[in-house]
Each structure stands twice: as structure tokens, then as C-alpha cells.
Coordinates of C-alpha atoms in Angstrom, one line a residue:
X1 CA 153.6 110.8 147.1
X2 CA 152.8 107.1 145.8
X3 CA 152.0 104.5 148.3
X4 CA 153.1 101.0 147.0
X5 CA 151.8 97.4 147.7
X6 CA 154.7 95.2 146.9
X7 CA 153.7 92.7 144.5
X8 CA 151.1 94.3 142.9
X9 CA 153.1 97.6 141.3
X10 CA 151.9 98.5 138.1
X11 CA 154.1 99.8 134.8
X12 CA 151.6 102.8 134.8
X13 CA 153.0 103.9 138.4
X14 CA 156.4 103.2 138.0
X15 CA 156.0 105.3 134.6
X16 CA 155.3 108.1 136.9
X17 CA 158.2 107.5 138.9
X18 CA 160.3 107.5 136.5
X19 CA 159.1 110.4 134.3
X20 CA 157.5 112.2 137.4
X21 CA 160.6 111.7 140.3
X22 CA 157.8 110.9 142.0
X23 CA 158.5 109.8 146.1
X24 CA 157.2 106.9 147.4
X25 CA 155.8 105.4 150.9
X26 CA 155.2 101.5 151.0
X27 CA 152.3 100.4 152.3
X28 CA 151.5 99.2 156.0
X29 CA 151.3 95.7 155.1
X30 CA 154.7 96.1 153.7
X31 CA 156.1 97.6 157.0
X32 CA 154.5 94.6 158.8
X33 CA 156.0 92.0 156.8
X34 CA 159.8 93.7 156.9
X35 CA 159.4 93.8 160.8
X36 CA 158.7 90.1 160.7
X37 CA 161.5 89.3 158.4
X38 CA 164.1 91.8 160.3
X39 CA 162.5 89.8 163.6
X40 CA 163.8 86.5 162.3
X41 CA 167.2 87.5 161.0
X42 CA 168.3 89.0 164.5
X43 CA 167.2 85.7 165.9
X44 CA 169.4 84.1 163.3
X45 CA 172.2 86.4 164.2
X46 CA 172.3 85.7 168.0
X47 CA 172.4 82.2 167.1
X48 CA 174.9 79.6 166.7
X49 CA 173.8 78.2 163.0
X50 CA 176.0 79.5 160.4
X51 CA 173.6 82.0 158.4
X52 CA 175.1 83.0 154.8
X53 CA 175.8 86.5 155.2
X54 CA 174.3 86.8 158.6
X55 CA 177.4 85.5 160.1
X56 CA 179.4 84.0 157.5
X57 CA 181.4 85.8 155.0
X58 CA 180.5 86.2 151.1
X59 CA 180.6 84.6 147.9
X60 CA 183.9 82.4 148.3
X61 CA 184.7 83.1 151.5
X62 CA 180.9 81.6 152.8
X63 CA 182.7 79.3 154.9
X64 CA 184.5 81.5 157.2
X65 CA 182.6 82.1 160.1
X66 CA 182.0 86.2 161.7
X67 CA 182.1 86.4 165.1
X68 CA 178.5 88.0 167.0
X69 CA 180.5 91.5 167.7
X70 CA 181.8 92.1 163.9
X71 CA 178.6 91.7 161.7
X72 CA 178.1 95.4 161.7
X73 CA 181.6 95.5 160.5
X74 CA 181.1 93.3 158.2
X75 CA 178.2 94.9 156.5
X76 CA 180.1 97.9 156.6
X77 CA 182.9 96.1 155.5
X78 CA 180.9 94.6 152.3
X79 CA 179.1 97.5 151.3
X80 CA 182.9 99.7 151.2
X81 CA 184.7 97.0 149.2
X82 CA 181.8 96.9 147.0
X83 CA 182.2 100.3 145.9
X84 CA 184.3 99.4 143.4
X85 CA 181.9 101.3 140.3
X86 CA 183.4 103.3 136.9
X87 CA 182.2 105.2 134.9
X88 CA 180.1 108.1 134.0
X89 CA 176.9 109.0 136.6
X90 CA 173.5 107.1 136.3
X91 CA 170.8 109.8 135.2
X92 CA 168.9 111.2 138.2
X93 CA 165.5 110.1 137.0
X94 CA 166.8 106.2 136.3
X95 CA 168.6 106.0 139.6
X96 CA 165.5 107.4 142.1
X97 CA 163.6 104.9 139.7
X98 CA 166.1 101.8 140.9
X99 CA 165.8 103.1 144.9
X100 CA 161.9 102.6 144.7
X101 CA 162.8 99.5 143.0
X102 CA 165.0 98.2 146.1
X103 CA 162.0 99.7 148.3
X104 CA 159.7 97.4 146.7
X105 CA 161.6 94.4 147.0
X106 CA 162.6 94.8 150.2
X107 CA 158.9 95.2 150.9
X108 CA 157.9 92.0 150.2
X109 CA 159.4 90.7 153.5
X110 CA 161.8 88.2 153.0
X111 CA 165.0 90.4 153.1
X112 CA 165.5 90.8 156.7
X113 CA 166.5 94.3 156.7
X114 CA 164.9 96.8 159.5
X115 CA 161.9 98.9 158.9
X116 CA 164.1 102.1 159.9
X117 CA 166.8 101.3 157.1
X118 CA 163.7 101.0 154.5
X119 CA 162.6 104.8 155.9
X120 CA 165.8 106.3 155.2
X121 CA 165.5 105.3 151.6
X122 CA 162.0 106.7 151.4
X123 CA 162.9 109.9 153.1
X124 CA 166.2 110.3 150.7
X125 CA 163.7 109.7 147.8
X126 CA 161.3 112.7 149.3
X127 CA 164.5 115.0 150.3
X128 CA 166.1 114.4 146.6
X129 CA 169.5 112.9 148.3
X130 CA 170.5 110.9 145.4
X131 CA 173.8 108.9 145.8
X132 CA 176.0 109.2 143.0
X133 CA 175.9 105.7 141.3
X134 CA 178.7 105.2 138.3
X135 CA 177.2 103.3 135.5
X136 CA 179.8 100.5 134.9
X137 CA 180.8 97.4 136.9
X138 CA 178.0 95.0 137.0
X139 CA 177.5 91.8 135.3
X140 CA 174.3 91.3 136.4
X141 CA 175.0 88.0 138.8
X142 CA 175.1 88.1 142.2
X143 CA 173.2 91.0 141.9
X144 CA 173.9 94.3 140.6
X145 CA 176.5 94.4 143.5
X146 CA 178.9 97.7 142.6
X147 CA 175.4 100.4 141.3
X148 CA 173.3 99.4 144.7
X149 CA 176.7 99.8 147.3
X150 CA 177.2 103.0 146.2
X151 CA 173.4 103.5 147.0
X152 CA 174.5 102.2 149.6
X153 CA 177.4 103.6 150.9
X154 CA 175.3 106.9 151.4
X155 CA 173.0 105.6 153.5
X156 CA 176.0 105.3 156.0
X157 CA 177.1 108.7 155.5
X158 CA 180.1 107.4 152.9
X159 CA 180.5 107.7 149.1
X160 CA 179.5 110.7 147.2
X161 CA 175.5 112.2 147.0
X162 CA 173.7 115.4 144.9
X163 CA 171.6 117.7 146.5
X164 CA 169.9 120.4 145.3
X165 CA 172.4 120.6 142.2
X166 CA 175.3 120.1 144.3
X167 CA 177.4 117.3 144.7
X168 CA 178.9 116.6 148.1
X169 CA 179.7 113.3 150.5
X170 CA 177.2 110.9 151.7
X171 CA 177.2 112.1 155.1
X172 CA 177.0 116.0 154.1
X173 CA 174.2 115.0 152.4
X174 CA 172.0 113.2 154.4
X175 CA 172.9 116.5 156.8
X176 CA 171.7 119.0 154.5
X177 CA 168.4 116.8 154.1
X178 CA 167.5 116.5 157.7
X179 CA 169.1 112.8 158.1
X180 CA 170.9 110.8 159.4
X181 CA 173.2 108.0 158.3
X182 CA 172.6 104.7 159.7
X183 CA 174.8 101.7 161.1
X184 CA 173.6 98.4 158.6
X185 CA 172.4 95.5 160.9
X186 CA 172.8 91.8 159.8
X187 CA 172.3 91.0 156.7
X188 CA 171.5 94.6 156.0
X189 CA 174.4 95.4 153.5
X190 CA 173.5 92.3 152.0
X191 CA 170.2 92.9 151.5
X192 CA 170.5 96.1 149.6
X193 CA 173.4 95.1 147.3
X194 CA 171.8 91.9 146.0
X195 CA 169.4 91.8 143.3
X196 CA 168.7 93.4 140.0
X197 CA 167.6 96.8 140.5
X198 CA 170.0 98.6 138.7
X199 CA 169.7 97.1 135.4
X200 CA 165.8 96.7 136.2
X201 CA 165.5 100.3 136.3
X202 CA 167.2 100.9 133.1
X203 CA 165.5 98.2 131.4
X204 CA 161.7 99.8 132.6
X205 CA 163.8 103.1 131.5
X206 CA 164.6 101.8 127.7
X207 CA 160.8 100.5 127.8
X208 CA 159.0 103.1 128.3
X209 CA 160.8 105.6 126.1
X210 CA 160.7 102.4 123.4
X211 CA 156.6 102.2 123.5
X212 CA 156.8 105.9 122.9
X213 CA 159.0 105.9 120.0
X214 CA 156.7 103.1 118.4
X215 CA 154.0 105.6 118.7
X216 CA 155.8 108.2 117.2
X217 CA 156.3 105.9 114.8
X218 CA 152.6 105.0 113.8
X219 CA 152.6 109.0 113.6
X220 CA 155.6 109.2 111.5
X221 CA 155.0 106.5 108.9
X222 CA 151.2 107.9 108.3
X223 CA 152.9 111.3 107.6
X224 CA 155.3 109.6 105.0
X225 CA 152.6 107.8 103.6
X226 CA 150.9 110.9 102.5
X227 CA 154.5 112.7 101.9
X228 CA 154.9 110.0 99.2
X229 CA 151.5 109.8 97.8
X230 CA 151.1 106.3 99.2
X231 CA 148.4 103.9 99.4
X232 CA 146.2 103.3 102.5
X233 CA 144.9 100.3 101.5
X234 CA 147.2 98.2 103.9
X235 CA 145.6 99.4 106.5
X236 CA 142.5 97.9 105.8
X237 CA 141.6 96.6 109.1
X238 CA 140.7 93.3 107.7
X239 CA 144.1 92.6 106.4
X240 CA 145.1 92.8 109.9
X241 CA 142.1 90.8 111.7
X242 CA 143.2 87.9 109.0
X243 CA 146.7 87.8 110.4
X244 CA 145.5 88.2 114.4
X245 CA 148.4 89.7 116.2
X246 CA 147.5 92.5 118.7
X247 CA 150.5 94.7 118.2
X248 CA 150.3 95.0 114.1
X249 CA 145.9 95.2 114.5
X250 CA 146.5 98.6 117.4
X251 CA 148.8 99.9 114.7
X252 CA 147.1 99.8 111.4
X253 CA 143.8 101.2 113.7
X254 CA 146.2 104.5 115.2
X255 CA 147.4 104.9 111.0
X256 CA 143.6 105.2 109.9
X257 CA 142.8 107.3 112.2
X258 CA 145.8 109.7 111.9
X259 CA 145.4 109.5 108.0
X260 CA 141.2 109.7 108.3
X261 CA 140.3 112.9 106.1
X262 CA 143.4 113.8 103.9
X263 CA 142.9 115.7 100.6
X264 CA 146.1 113.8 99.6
X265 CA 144.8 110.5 99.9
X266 CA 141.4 111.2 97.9
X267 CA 143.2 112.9 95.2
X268 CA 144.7 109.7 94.2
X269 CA 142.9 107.3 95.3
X270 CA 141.2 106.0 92.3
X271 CA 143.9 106.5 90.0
X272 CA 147.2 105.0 91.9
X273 CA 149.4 104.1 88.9
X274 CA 151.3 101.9 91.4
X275 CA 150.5 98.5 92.2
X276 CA 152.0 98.0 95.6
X277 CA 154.2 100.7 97.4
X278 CA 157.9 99.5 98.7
X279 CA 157.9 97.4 102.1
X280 CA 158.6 100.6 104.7
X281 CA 155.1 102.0 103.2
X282 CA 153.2 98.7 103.1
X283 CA 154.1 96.3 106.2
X284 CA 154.5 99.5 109.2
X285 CA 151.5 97.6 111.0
X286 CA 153.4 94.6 110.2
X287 CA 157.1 95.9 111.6
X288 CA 156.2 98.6 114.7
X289 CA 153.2 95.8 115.3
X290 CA 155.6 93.1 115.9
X291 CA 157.8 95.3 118.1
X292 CA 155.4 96.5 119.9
X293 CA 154.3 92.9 121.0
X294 CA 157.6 92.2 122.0
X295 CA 158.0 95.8 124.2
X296 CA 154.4 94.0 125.7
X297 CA 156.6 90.7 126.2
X298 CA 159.4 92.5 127.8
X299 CA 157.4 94.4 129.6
X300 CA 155.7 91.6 131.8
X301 CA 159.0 90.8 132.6
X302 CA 159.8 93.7 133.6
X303 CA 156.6 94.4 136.0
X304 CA 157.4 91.1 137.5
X305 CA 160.9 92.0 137.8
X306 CA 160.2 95.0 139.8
X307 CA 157.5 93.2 142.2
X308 CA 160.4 90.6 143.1
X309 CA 162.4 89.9 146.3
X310 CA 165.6 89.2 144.7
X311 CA 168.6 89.5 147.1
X312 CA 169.7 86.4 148.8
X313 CA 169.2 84.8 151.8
X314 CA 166.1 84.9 152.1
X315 CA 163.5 85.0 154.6
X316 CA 161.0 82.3 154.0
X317 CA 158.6 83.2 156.4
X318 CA 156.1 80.1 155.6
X319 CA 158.6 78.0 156.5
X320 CA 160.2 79.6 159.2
X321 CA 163.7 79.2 157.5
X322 CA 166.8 81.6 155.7
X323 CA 167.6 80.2 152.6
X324 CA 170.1 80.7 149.9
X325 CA 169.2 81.0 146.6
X326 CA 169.7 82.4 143.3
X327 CA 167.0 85.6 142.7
X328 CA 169.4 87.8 142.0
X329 CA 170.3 86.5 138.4
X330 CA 169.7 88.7 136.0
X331 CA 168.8 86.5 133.3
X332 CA 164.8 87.6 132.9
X333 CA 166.2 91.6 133.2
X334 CA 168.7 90.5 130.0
X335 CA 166.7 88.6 128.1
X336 CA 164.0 91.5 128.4
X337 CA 166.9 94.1 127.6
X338 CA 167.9 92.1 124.6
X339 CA 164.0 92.3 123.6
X340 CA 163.8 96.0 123.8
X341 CA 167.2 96.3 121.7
X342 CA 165.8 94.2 118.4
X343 CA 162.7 96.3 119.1
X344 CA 164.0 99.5 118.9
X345 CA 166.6 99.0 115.9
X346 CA 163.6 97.7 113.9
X347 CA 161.3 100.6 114.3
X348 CA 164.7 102.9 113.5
X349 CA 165.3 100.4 110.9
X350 CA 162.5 100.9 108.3
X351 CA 161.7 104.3 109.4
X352 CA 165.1 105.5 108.2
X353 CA 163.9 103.6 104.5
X354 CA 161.2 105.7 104.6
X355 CA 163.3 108.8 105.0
X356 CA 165.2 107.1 102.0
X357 CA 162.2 106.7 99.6
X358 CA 161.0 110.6 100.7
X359 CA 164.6 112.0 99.2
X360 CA 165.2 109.5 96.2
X361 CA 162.8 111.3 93.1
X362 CA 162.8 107.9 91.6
X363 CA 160.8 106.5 94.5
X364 CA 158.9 109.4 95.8
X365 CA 156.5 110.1 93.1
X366 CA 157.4 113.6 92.1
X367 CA 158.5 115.1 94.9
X368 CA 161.9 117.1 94.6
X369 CA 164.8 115.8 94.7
X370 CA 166.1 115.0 98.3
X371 CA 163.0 117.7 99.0
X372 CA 165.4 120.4 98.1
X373 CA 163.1 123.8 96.7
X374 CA 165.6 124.7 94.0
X375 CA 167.7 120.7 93.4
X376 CA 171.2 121.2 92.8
X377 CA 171.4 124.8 94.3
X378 CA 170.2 123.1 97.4
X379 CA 170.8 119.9 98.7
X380 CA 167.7 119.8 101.1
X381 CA 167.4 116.6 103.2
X382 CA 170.1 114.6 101.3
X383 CA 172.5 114.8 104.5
X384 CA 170.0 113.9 107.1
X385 CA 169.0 111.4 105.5
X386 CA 173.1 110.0 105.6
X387 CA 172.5 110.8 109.4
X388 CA 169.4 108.8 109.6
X389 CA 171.3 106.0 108.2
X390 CA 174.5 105.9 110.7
X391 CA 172.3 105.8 113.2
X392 CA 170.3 103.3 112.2
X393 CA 173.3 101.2 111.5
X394 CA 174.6 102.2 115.0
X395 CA 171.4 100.9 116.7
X396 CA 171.9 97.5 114.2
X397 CA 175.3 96.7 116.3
X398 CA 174.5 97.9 119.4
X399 CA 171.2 95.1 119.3
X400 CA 173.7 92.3 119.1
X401 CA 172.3 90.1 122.1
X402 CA 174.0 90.9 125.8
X403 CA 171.8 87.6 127.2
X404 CA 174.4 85.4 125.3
X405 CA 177.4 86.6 127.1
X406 CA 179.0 85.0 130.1
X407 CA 182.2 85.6 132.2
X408 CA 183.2 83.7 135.2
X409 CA 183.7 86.3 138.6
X410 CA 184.6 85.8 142.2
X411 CA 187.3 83.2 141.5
X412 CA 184.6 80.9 140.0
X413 CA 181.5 81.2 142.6
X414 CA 179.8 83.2 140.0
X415 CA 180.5 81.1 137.2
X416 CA 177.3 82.2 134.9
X417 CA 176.0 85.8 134.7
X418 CA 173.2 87.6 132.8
X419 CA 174.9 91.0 131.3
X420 CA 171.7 92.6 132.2
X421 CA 173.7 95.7 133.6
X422 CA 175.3 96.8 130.3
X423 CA 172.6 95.0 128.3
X424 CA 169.8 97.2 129.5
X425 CA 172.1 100.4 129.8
X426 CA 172.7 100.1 126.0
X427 CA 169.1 101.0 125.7
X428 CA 169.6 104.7 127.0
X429 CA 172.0 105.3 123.5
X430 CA 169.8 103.7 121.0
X431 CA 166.8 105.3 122.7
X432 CA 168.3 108.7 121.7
X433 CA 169.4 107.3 118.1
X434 CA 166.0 106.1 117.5
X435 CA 164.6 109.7 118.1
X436 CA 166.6 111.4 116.2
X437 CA 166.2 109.2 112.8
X438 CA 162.2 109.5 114.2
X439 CA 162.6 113.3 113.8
X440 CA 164.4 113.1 110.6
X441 CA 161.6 111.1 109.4
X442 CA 159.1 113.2 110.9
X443 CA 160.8 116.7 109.0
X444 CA 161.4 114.7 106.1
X445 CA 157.2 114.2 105.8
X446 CA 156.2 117.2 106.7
X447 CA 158.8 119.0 103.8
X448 CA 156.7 116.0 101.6
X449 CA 153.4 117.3 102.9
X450 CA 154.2 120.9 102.1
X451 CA 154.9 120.3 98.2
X452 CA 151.6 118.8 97.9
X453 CA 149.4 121.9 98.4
X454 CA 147.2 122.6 98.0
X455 CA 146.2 119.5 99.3
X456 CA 146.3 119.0 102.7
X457 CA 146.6 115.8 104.7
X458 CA 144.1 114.8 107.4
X459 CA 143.4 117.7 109.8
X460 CA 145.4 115.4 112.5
X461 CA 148.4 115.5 110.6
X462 CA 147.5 119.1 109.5
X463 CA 147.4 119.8 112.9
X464 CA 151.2 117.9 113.6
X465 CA 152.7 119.8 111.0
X466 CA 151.8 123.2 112.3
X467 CA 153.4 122.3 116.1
X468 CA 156.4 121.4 114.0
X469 CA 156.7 124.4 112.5
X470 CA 157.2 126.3 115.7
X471 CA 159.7 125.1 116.6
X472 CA 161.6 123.9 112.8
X473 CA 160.7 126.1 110.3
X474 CA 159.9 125.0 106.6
X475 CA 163.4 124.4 104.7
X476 CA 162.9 126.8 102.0
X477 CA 166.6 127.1 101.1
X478 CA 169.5 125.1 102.7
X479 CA 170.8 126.5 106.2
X480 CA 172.8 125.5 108.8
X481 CA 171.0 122.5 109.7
X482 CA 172.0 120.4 113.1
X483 CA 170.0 122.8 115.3
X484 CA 166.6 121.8 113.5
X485 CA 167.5 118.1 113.8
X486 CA 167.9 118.5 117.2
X487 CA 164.2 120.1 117.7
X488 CA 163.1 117.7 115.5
X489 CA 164.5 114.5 117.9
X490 CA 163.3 116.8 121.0
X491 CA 160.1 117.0 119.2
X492 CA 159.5 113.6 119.0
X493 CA 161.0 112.3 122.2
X494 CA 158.5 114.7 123.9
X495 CA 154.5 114.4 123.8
X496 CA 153.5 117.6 122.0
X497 CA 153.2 116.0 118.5
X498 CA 150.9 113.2 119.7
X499 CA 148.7 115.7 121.9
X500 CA 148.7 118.1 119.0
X501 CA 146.8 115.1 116.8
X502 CA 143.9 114.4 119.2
X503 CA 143.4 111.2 118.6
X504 CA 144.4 108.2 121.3
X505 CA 147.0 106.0 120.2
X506 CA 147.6 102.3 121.8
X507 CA 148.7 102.0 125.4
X508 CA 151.4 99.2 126.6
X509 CA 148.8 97.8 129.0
X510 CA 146.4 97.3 126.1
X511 CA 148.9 94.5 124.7
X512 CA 149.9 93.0 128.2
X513 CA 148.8 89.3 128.2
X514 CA 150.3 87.4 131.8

């Protein structure tokens, strides 16, 4: 169990959220400031000023007033109509990860809603009652409106829930956990449908697994380097001091050390008959550097994001007064989601030209052709490497910018919205392209490093190459291949590879600048 201080969540916690399904408890200076926020919105609702969604109606309708005896009607009423989601589930660990998000902003106080409505969302987070939340059907405006209702509509007892692997109705749910469902009080629906949370969560969820594919990366590229016979002298950490940008100088350090000690390296390097090696050989620091300053970028963002009250009215406790807004624009989440994408098709981008050079004899310095023992009678890597290739084109379109879009909803009231919903779910399919050309790339070396024995690379690598091996064996004569590429992408989505070299690699904190 995490206790959180709203406003001061760090990416390193909600990592462990996210990757853990960690629970959560917010903190009692959290639970003071709800019960003075909840405090003044029942004063608001017993009064006689028109409060938006207190006692008024929503979006367009704003005008129309709700009498005292109907507000819980209306909540209920706004949080059923807003049900109106498509699409396939949200994965468990992304959807427990956008509930902790809602916690936290409701935490900071200015939301109005009742400490016992924020304990039902921590107790559904420590029971595992996870509403089921279709992906489609936010734009990222007012809100992620449709995701949060159906999150929701469970903590009435409606809509749809899993438990324990089975899915069932809200209500049976919350039963089965030990709950109970509760009736929203003013402003309560409200509260927990506006702001960004959905497309927050899968933004932070695109984020983290893109920092970790940019180390695999920096672990990647060294092994192609020695797979190809390349030179190290662009990682000369000089070169990188002269230019001055934190990303590329934390990933020219990680290369030297993963290359430090190879036989392959010292064998050739006095007598390197090339001048300079091919772009995806020479400028890595340069490419995964730069994206890994903009993952930093987006990832400030993101951490201020997820510390944000951003549902609308709110409670402005230092001035005593409810006030509308417009917090719940997505446009920082989109932006940051639009960040992430050009990211991640880059580091895809010229690791699948490495891949290239390893299979093309005319570029790989007398390794096999298309590392194939046996050319001709086998074809070796020369598929995978067309695999490697539609991906990488796939990730190219689907990093067209989200940000730029726009559609007017809700007959014009919501005349400009952010996209961040779809722009930040894209991440979730290019994050599993991007490991899979990473895994190519990763067999694709290691096959390299084999037909240069017996040299061996740098006991780090040395080390990588035999937790490949068991789980992909060495490709000794062509076989039925998906399965392997499959272990391969598993291989370097997971953290075995970078444990098995011993050496730390950068953190996303260490590039953070506020």
C-alpha cells in the first residue's frame, strides 16, 4: 500500500502502480482538504445561487436550473447517459493506474466530492473491483467524460466490473468485494467524470514502456556495433560533452560501458579500413539521445498532469468561491502523447537500419549473407528483417500528430478539443511494434556476434547473449521462425537482458529538468 500526498506524486511511484497494481491510501492532509471542499459544495447546494453542475444542468443545458430534491438524480442521471463508451476493454494495469489518478486529483481539495466516495475508490483499488472501461469515445475536452462514467457507473452498483477473473455487474461486484455502492451527492458525478485521467494514464503508460525501450536500445545498438565490426570512436565522451545535451551524453556513457572489454573491438581497432560507419552505427547517442530528452519533456508533463485538479467547478478554497473553468482540456496530455509517438518511431526507426546493415553483406563487413549459416540454402534473418521494416513504417504513420486535430461536440459548447484520448492510446500499439523490431535487432546482433568467434564481445554483452539463448536458440539452419521473434520482443520488453549486463543504465529522473 502507497500513501500519496497530492501534488507532490512522483513518476517513480506511479511506475510502481502501474507495473506493480499497487493500492493506494491518500494522505490525511488530503482527507482534510476533501472534507473542506465537500463542506462548501453542500453549502452551495442548499443555496439559492445557480452553481454549474451543483444545481444547474451540463454543458449546453447550464442554464436550466435543478431543483434541491433532484441533484442526486441528476448525478445519477449524468453519470448513466455518459456511459456511452466503444470499443475493446482498457488493460487492467492502465485502468487501476487512471483510478489512482482520479484519487489524486480529487485529493487536492477543490473537487467537492465526499471523503466516503474517495474510500470506495481506494477500497475497489485494494479489493481488485475494476470497472470495465471501453477504450473509445473520448476527445479529450470536457474531460475524458465516457472512460471515467463507466468508472463511475460501478461505484453506484451499475455498468459492468472484473473480479477475480470474472466479469459481472457493478453492483455484484462491489458485493463480492465487501462494498457497497454509493448514491453521488452534488457535484459528485461531476467531479469524477471531468478531467484527463484516462488519457493521462495511458500517456504515463506509453512513457514508461518508451524510456525502457530507449534503453534496450542503447543495449541493442552496442550489440550491432560489435555484430558489424563497427567503430566505437563516436562514443568518445568528448564528442558528446562538445555538443551538451543530457539525453545523447547518458547514452554514449551506457554504450561504453556495455561495449567496455570486447575482443571484437580490439581486433580491429587499429586497422579499421573504414572511414566512418553508416548513420544508424554513428549518431545512436545522437538519435535515442534526443528522444530520450523528449520522453524527459513529456514526462514533466505528465507528473504535473497527474498532480492536477482537473474537473470543473472548482472549489477555490482561498477565495471561498466555485468556479468554472477549463482544467479538463487535454491539450498538455496530447501534446505530451504526440511527444512520446515521434519518440518512439525514431528509436524503431534507425534501429530497424541497423537490422538492415547486419543482413546486407555489402554493408556488414563479412558477415553472411542475411546471417544465414549456409546463404541460399537458408535465408536466415532476411524475412525479419522485412518484419522489422513494416513495423517501423507502421509506427511512422501512426506518429502523425493527434494535438493538431479538432472537432466541435455538444452542439458547439465544446468547440476545441485535445485528442489526447486516442492520441495517448496509440502509444499502447507502437509500444509493442517498437519491441518487436528491438528484438529483431537484438537476435539479428547476437547471430552477428556468434560468427565472430572466437572473439567475444565485452563480458556485458557476453553475458546478454547467453540469457538470449535460453530462451531463442542460435539459428543454425532456417526453422519455423515467429515463435523466436516473439521471445525475442518478450525479451526485450521485459528486464532480464538489462539485469543480465550489470551495468546501470540512465534513469528518466536523471534527465527531468522543471
Amino acid at each position: 500500500m502507497l500513501t500519496l500526498s497530492p501534488g507532490t506524486v512522483s513518476l517513480s511511484s506511479l511506475e510502481r502502480i502501474w507495473r506493480e497494481g499497487l493500492p493506494v491510501s491518500l494522505d490525511a492532509d488530503a482527507r482534510e482538504r476533501i472534507a473542506l471542499s465537500a463542506a462548501r459544495i453542500a453549502e452551495a447546494a442548499a443555496g439559492s445561487e445557480a452553481v454549474y453542475g451543483v444545481n444547474t444542468g451540463f454543458g449546453k443545458l447550464a442554464s436550466i436550473r435543478i431543483a434541491s430534491e433532484d441533484t442526486a438524480l441528476l448525478q445519477r442521471n449524468l453519470i448513466l447517459s455518459h456511459c456511452s463508451g466503444v470499443g475493446p476493454d482498457t488493460p487492467k494495469a492502465t485502468k487501476r493506474l487512471m483510478m489512482v489518478l482520479k484519487l489524486i486529483s480529487l485529493g487536492r481539495g477543490a473537487s467537492g466530492i465526499r471523503p466516503e466516495t474517495v474510500t470506495l475508490l481506494e477500497a475497489m483499488l485494494v479489493h481488485g473491483v475494476h470497472p470495465i472501461i471501453p477504450a473509445q469515445g473520448s476527445v479529450g475536452a470536457s474531460g475524458d467524460l465516457a472512460p471515467l462514467a463507466h468508472m463511475a457507473a460501478v461505484m453506484m452498483g451499475e455498468g459492468s466490473a472484473e473480479w477475480q477473473g470474472e466479469v459481472m455487474s457493478g453492483g455484484d461486484a462491489l458485493a463480492k468485494a465487501g462494498l457497497s455502492p454509493i448514491i453521488l451527492g452534488p457535484k459528485e458525478g461531476l467531479a469524477l467524470i471531468n478531467g484527463t485521467q484516462f488519457s493521462t494514464a495511458h500517456a504515463l503508460a506509453g512513457l514508461f514502456h518508451g524510456w525502457h525501450a530507449a534503453r534496450i536500445s542503447l543495449l541493442s545498438s552496442s550489440m550491432s556495433i560489435d555484430a558489424a565490426m563497427a567503430s566505437t570512436a563516436p562514443l568518445i565522451e568528448e564528442i558528446h560533452t562538445l555538443r551538451g545535451h543530457p539525453g545523447q551524453i547518458a547514452a554514449a556513457a551506457t554504450m561504453r560501458a556495455l561495449l567496455d572489454g570486447s575482443e571484437i573491438r580490439e581486433a580491429h581497432r587499429d586497422d579499421d579500413p573504414r572511414v566512418q560507419d553508416p548513420y544508424c552505427m554513428r549518431c545512436q547517442p545522437q538519435v535515442v539521445g534526443a528522444a530520450m530528452d523528449m520522453l524527459a519533456h513529456a514526462a514533466v508533463t505528465l507528473r504535473r498532469e497527474a498532480n492536477a485538479a482537473t474537473d470543473n467547478p472548482l472549489v477555490l478554497t482561498s477565495e471561498d468561491r466555485i468556479v468554472s473553468g477549463g482544467n479538463f482540456h487535454a491539450e498538455p496530455v496530447a501534446f505530451a502523447a504526440d511527444i512520446i509517438a515521434l519518440a518512439l518511431a525514431e528509436i524503431g526507426a534507425i534501429a530497424q537500419r541497423r537490422i538492415a546493415l547486419l543482413v546486407d553483406p555489402t554493408l556488414s563487413f563479412d558477415l553472411p549473407a542475411f546471417l544465414a549459416e549456409d546463404p541460399g540454402l537458408n535465408s536466415g534473418m532476411m524475412i525479419a528483417e522485412v518484419t522489422s521494416a513494416a513495423l517501423m513504417s507502421e509506427n511512422k504513420h501512426l506518429a502523425n500528430p493527434c494535438s493538431t486535430d479538432s472537432t466541435p461536440t455538444s452542439a458547439n459548447q465544446e468547440d476545441h478539443v485535445s485528442m489526447a484520448a486516442h492520441g495517448a492510446r496509440r502509444l499502447g500499439p507502437m509500444v509493442d511494434n517498437l519491441f518487436q523490431i528491438l528484438g529483431i535487432e537484438i537476435f539479428s546482433a547476437v547471430e552477428g556476434i556468434r560468427f565472430r568467434a572466437p572473439l567475444n564481445t565485452s563480458p556485458a554483452l557476453m553475458s546478454v547473449a547467453a540469457r538470449f539463448h535460453e530462451d531463442v536458440a542460435p539459428l543454425t539452419q532456417d526453422r519455423f521462425l515467429s515463435p523466436d521473434l516473439e521471445a525475442a520482443a518478450d525479451l526485450a520488453q521485459n528486464f532480464v537482458l538489462l539485469d543480465a549486463t550489470a551495468i546501470p543504465f540512465p534513469k528518466i529522473e536523471d534527465l527531468l529538468h522543471d
